[in-house]
Amino acid sequence: MPEGDTVWNTARVLHRALAGARITSSDFRVPQLATTDLTGWTVRESASRGKHLLLRLSAPDEAPWTLHSHLRMDGAWRAYAPGERWNGRPAHLIRVVLRSPGAVAVGYHLHEMALVPTAEEDRLVGHLGPDLLGPDWDAAEAVRRLADHPEQTIGEALLDQRNLAGVGNLYKCEVLFLRGVSPWTPVDAVPDLPGMVALAQRLLAANRGRWTQSSTGSLHRGQTSYVYGRRAQPCRRCGTAIRKEELGERVTYWCPVCQPERPGPPAPG
Ligand SMILES: [Zn+2]
């Protein structure tokens, strides 16, 4: 599941493969960039902002441009050595190929692809809250933005990238479990919002630099999460069956015992 840490890792792979390199050919396979040709452009750097990827380039006239992409649920970038077989995904999922003398970068099933002047990046990422893995991470601002939506469920608020950028469904579920908070708790009833934000940041940061996402500390298959993807399996703490239900536009996983719902209004009758 591409969340902030996966996107951060991807940005680093692209940076190592392409930074400083001159592009010798480009092949875009999305309609909005079909006629774009980056031959002769130079890659300055690759960066992530929340779950967005920003490949910053210099045009031949040295104007700074940014190639934006988003992985959503299923996108990926791979870097190959020249001549290496592309084994990432089926060829029909390729959306862009960027060749340089030292590496070939292939983007699979990328979303929201756009080429904009770097000065206008904010058009694409300016709405994002503080980036959990950004150099300018601002925990207090993230807490402030969350608290601005007191009635929203914390399960939805953590996924809203305008509050804080980088948490996806996996880390949302895991953070709520670790804090013992039901996903349906309104934001203003969450006991320790700063503590929850700090934990989310620590979990993402701990998984930087590797592709296995773990919240349990274990990297063994089937043991990397407490609740995410574990419907009907026993809670690792109390043995209760983990539940899965829709919350907003996404499903959520939780333990009804470890994450009790706060008492609501009395049932009618
Ligand atoms: Zn439990």
Coordinates of C-alpha atoms and ligand atoms in Angstrom, one line a residue:
M1 CA 0.0 0.0 0.0
P2 CA 1.7 3.2 -1.1
E3 CA 1.7 5.5 1.9
G4 CA 4.1 8.3 2.8
D5 CA 7.0 6.0 3.5
T6 CA 6.6 4.1 0.3
V7 CA 6.5 7.3 -1.7
W8 CA 9.5 8.6 0.2
N9 CA 11.4 5.5 -0.7
T10 CA 10.3 5.8 -4.3
A11 CA 11.5 9.4 -4.5
R12 CA 14.9 8.2 -3.1
V13 CA 15.2 5.5 -5.7
L14 CA 14.5 8.0 -8.5
H15 CA 16.9 10.5 -7.0
R16 CA 19.7 8.0 -6.9
A17 CA 19.0 6.8 -10.4
L18 CA 18.5 10.1 -12.2
A19 CA 19.6 13.2 -10.2
G20 CA 22.1 15.2 -12.2
A21 CA 21.5 13.1 -15.3
R22 CA 20.5 14.3 -18.7
I23 CA 17.5 12.6 -20.2
T24 CA 18.3 11.0 -23.5
S25 CA 14.7 10.0 -24.4
S26 CA 11.3 10.2 -22.9
D27 CA 8.1 8.3 -23.7
F28 CA 4.8 9.4 -22.1
R29 CA 1.8 7.1 -22.4
V30 CA -0.8 9.3 -20.9
P31 CA -3.0 11.6 -23.1
Q32 CA -2.2 14.8 -21.3
L33 CA 1.5 14.4 -21.9
A34 CA 1.5 12.4 -25.1
T35 CA 3.4 15.1 -27.0
T36 CA 5.8 16.0 -24.2
D37 CA 9.5 15.3 -25.0
L38 CA 12.0 15.7 -22.2
T39 CA 15.0 14.8 -24.4
G40 CA 17.9 17.0 -23.4
W41 CA 16.4 18.0 -20.1
T42 CA 18.3 17.5 -16.8
V43 CA 17.0 15.9 -13.6
R44 CA 17.7 18.1 -10.7
E45 CA 16.2 16.1 -7.9
S46 CA 13.4 13.8 -6.9
A47 CA 11.3 14.5 -3.8
S48 CA 8.1 13.4 -2.1
R49 CA 5.4 15.5 -0.5
G50 CA 3.0 13.4 1.4
K51 CA 1.9 10.8 -1.1
H52 CA 2.9 12.9 -4.1
L53 CA 6.1 12.5 -6.2
L54 CA 7.9 15.5 -7.6
L55 CA 10.6 15.0 -10.1
R56 CA 12.3 18.3 -10.6
L57 CA 13.9 19.0 -13.9
S58 CA 15.7 21.8 -15.9
A59 CA 14.6 22.4 -19.4
P60 CA 17.3 23.1 -22.0
D61 CA 16.7 26.8 -21.4
E62 CA 17.3 26.0 -17.7
A63 CA 13.7 26.8 -16.7
P64 CA 12.8 24.7 -13.7
W65 CA 9.9 22.3 -14.2
T66 CA 8.3 19.6 -12.1
L67 CA 6.9 16.2 -13.3
H68 CA 4.2 15.3 -10.7
S69 CA 2.8 11.8 -10.2
H70 CA 0.7 10.0 -7.6
L71 CA 0.9 6.3 -6.8
R72 CA -2.6 6.0 -5.3
M73 CA -3.3 2.3 -4.5
D74 CA -1.4 0.7 -7.3
G75 CA 1.2 2.9 -8.9
A76 CA 5.0 2.3 -8.9
W77 CA 8.2 3.7 -10.3
R78 CA 11.1 1.4 -11.0
A79 CA 14.7 2.2 -11.9
Y80 CA 16.6 -0.2 -14.2
A81 CA 20.1 -0.3 -15.5
P82 CA 20.4 0.2 -19.2
G83 CA 19.8 -3.1 -20.9
E84 CA 18.3 -4.7 -17.8
R85 CA 15.0 -6.5 -18.2
W86 CA 12.0 -4.6 -17.0
N87 CA 10.3 -6.9 -14.5
G88 CA 8.3 -4.5 -12.5
R89 CA 4.8 -4.8 -14.0
P90 CA 3.0 -5.7 -17.2
A91 CA 4.0 -3.4 -20.1
H92 CA 0.5 -2.2 -20.6
L93 CA 0.6 -0.4 -17.3
I94 CA 3.6 1.7 -18.3
R95 CA 2.8 5.4 -18.2
V96 CA 6.2 6.9 -18.8
V97 CA 9.8 5.8 -19.6
L98 CA 12.7 8.2 -18.9
R99 CA 16.1 7.2 -20.2
S100 CA 19.4 8.6 -19.1
P101 CA 22.9 7.3 -19.8
G102 CA 23.1 5.5 -16.5
A103 CA 19.5 4.4 -15.8
V104 CA 16.0 3.9 -17.1
A105 CA 13.1 5.0 -14.9
V106 CA 9.8 3.4 -15.7
G107 CA 6.5 4.6 -14.2
Y108 CA 3.7 2.0 -13.9
H109 CA 0.0 2.9 -13.4
L110 CA 0.8 6.4 -12.3
H111 CA -2.0 8.9 -11.6
E112 CA -2.4 12.6 -11.8
M113 CA 0.6 13.0 -14.1
A114 CA 1.4 16.6 -14.8
L115 CA 4.3 18.8 -15.9
V116 CA 4.2 22.2 -14.3
P117 CA 6.7 25.1 -13.7
T118 CA 8.3 24.3 -10.4
A119 CA 7.2 27.7 -9.1
E120 CA 3.6 26.4 -9.6
E121 CA 4.0 23.2 -7.7
D122 CA 1.6 24.5 -5.1
R123 CA -1.2 24.1 -7.6
L124 CA -0.7 20.3 -7.1
V125 CA 0.5 20.0 -3.5
G126 CA -0.3 23.3 -1.9
H127 CA -3.4 21.9 -0.3
L128 CA -1.5 19.4 1.7
G129 CA -1.1 19.5 5.4
P130 CA 2.4 19.1 7.0
D131 CA 4.3 16.2 5.5
L132 CA 5.1 13.6 8.1
L133 CA 8.4 12.8 6.4
G134 CA 9.2 16.2 5.1
P135 CA 12.1 18.3 6.2
D136 CA 9.6 20.9 7.4
W137 CA 7.4 18.5 9.4
D138 CA 5.3 20.6 11.8
A139 CA 3.5 18.4 14.4
A140 CA 1.7 21.4 16.0
E141 CA 0.3 22.5 12.7
A142 CA -1.0 19.0 12.0
V143 CA -2.7 18.9 15.4
R144 CA -4.2 22.3 14.8
R145 CA -5.6 21.2 11.4
L146 CA -7.1 18.0 12.8
A147 CA -8.6 20.0 15.7
D148 CA -10.3 22.3 13.1
H149 CA -12.7 19.4 12.3
P150 CA -13.9 18.5 15.8
E151 CA -16.9 16.5 14.6
Q152 CA -15.2 14.5 11.9
T153 CA -14.3 10.9 12.9
I154 CA -10.6 10.5 13.7
G155 CA -10.5 7.6 11.2
E156 CA -11.4 10.0 8.3
A157 CA -9.4 13.0 9.7
L158 CA -6.2 11.0 9.7
L159 CA -6.7 10.1 6.0
D160 CA -7.5 13.7 5.0
Q161 CA -4.2 14.8 3.4
R162 CA -5.1 18.4 4.1
N163 CA -4.7 17.8 7.8
L164 CA -1.4 15.9 7.6
A165 CA 0.2 14.3 4.5
G166 CA 1.4 10.8 4.3
V167 CA -1.0 8.6 6.4
G168 CA -2.8 6.0 4.3
N169 CA -5.3 3.4 5.4
L170 CA -2.7 1.0 6.8
Y171 CA -1.1 3.5 9.2
K172 CA -4.4 5.0 10.1
C173 CA -5.7 1.6 11.3
E174 CA -2.5 0.8 13.1
V175 CA -2.1 4.1 14.9
L176 CA -5.7 4.0 16.1
F177 CA -5.2 0.5 17.5
L178 CA -1.9 1.4 19.2
R179 CA -3.6 4.4 20.8
G180 CA -6.7 2.4 21.8
V181 CA -9.0 4.7 20.0
S182 CA -12.1 3.7 18.0
P183 CA -12.0 4.9 14.4
W184 CA -15.4 6.4 14.9
T185 CA -14.3 8.7 17.7
P186 CA -15.0 12.4 16.9
V187 CA -11.7 14.3 16.7
D188 CA -12.6 16.5 19.7
A189 CA -13.1 13.3 21.9
V190 CA -9.6 11.9 21.1
P191 CA -7.8 11.9 24.4
D192 CA -4.3 12.9 23.2
L193 CA -4.2 14.2 19.7
P194 CA -0.5 15.3 19.8
G195 CA 0.4 11.8 21.0
M196 CA -1.4 10.3 18.1
V197 CA 0.2 12.5 15.6
A198 CA 3.6 11.9 17.1
L199 CA 3.0 8.1 16.8
A200 CA 2.0 8.4 13.2
Q201 CA 5.2 10.2 12.4
R202 CA 7.3 7.7 14.2
L203 CA 5.7 4.7 12.5
L204 CA 6.2 6.2 9.0
A205 CA 9.8 7.3 9.8
A206 CA 10.6 3.8 11.2
N207 CA 9.6 2.3 7.8
R208 CA 11.7 4.6 5.6
G209 CA 14.3 2.9 3.7
R210 CA 12.6 -0.5 3.4
W211 CA 9.6 -1.7 1.5
T212 CA 8.0 -3.9 4.1
Q213 CA 5.6 -1.7 6.2
S214 CA 5.5 -2.9 9.8
S215 CA 3.8 -1.4 12.8
T216 CA 4.5 -4.4 15.1
G217 CA 8.3 -4.4 14.8
S218 CA 8.2 -7.7 13.0
L219 CA 9.1 -8.0 9.3
H220 CA 7.8 -11.6 9.0
R221 CA 5.0 -12.1 6.5
G222 CA 1.6 -12.1 8.3
Q223 CA 3.0 -10.4 11.4
T224 CA 3.6 -6.9 10.3
S225 CA 0.3 -5.4 11.4
Y226 CA -2.0 -5.4 14.5
V227 CA -5.3 -5.0 12.7
Y228 CA -4.9 -3.9 9.1
G229 CA -5.8 -6.7 6.7
R230 CA -6.6 -9.1 9.7
R231 CA -10.4 -9.3 9.5
A232 CA -11.7 -12.1 11.8
Q233 CA -8.2 -13.0 13.0
P234 CA -7.6 -12.8 16.8
C235 CA -6.4 -9.5 18.2
R236 CA -2.7 -9.8 19.1
R237 CA -3.4 -8.3 22.5
C238 CA -6.8 -9.6 23.6
G239 CA -7.7 -12.4 21.2
T240 CA -11.0 -10.8 20.1
A241 CA -11.8 -11.1 16.4
I242 CA -10.6 -8.1 14.4
R243 CA -13.4 -6.3 12.6
K244 CA -13.6 -4.6 9.3
E245 CA -16.2 -2.1 8.2
E246 CA -16.6 0.8 5.9
L247 CA -15.8 4.2 7.3
G248 CA -16.3 7.1 4.9
E249 CA -14.9 6.0 1.5
R250 CA -12.5 3.5 3.0
V251 CA -12.7 0.3 5.0
T252 CA -11.3 0.3 8.5
Y253 CA -10.0 -2.5 10.7
W254 CA -10.1 -2.4 14.5
C255 CA -10.4 -4.4 17.7
P256 CA -13.8 -3.7 19.4
V257 CA -12.3 -4.5 22.8
C258 CA -9.0 -2.7 22.6
Q259 CA -10.6 0.3 20.8
P260 CA -13.9 0.7 22.6
E261 CA -16.4 3.2 21.2
R262 CA -17.2 6.0 23.6
P263 CA -20.7 5.7 25.0
G264 CA -23.1 7.4 22.7
P265 CA -26.6 8.8 23.4
P266 CA -29.0 6.2 25.0
A267 CA -30.7 4.0 22.4
P268 CA -34.4 5.0 21.9
G269 CA -36.9 2.9 24.0
Ligands
ZN1 ZN -7.9 -6.4 21.2

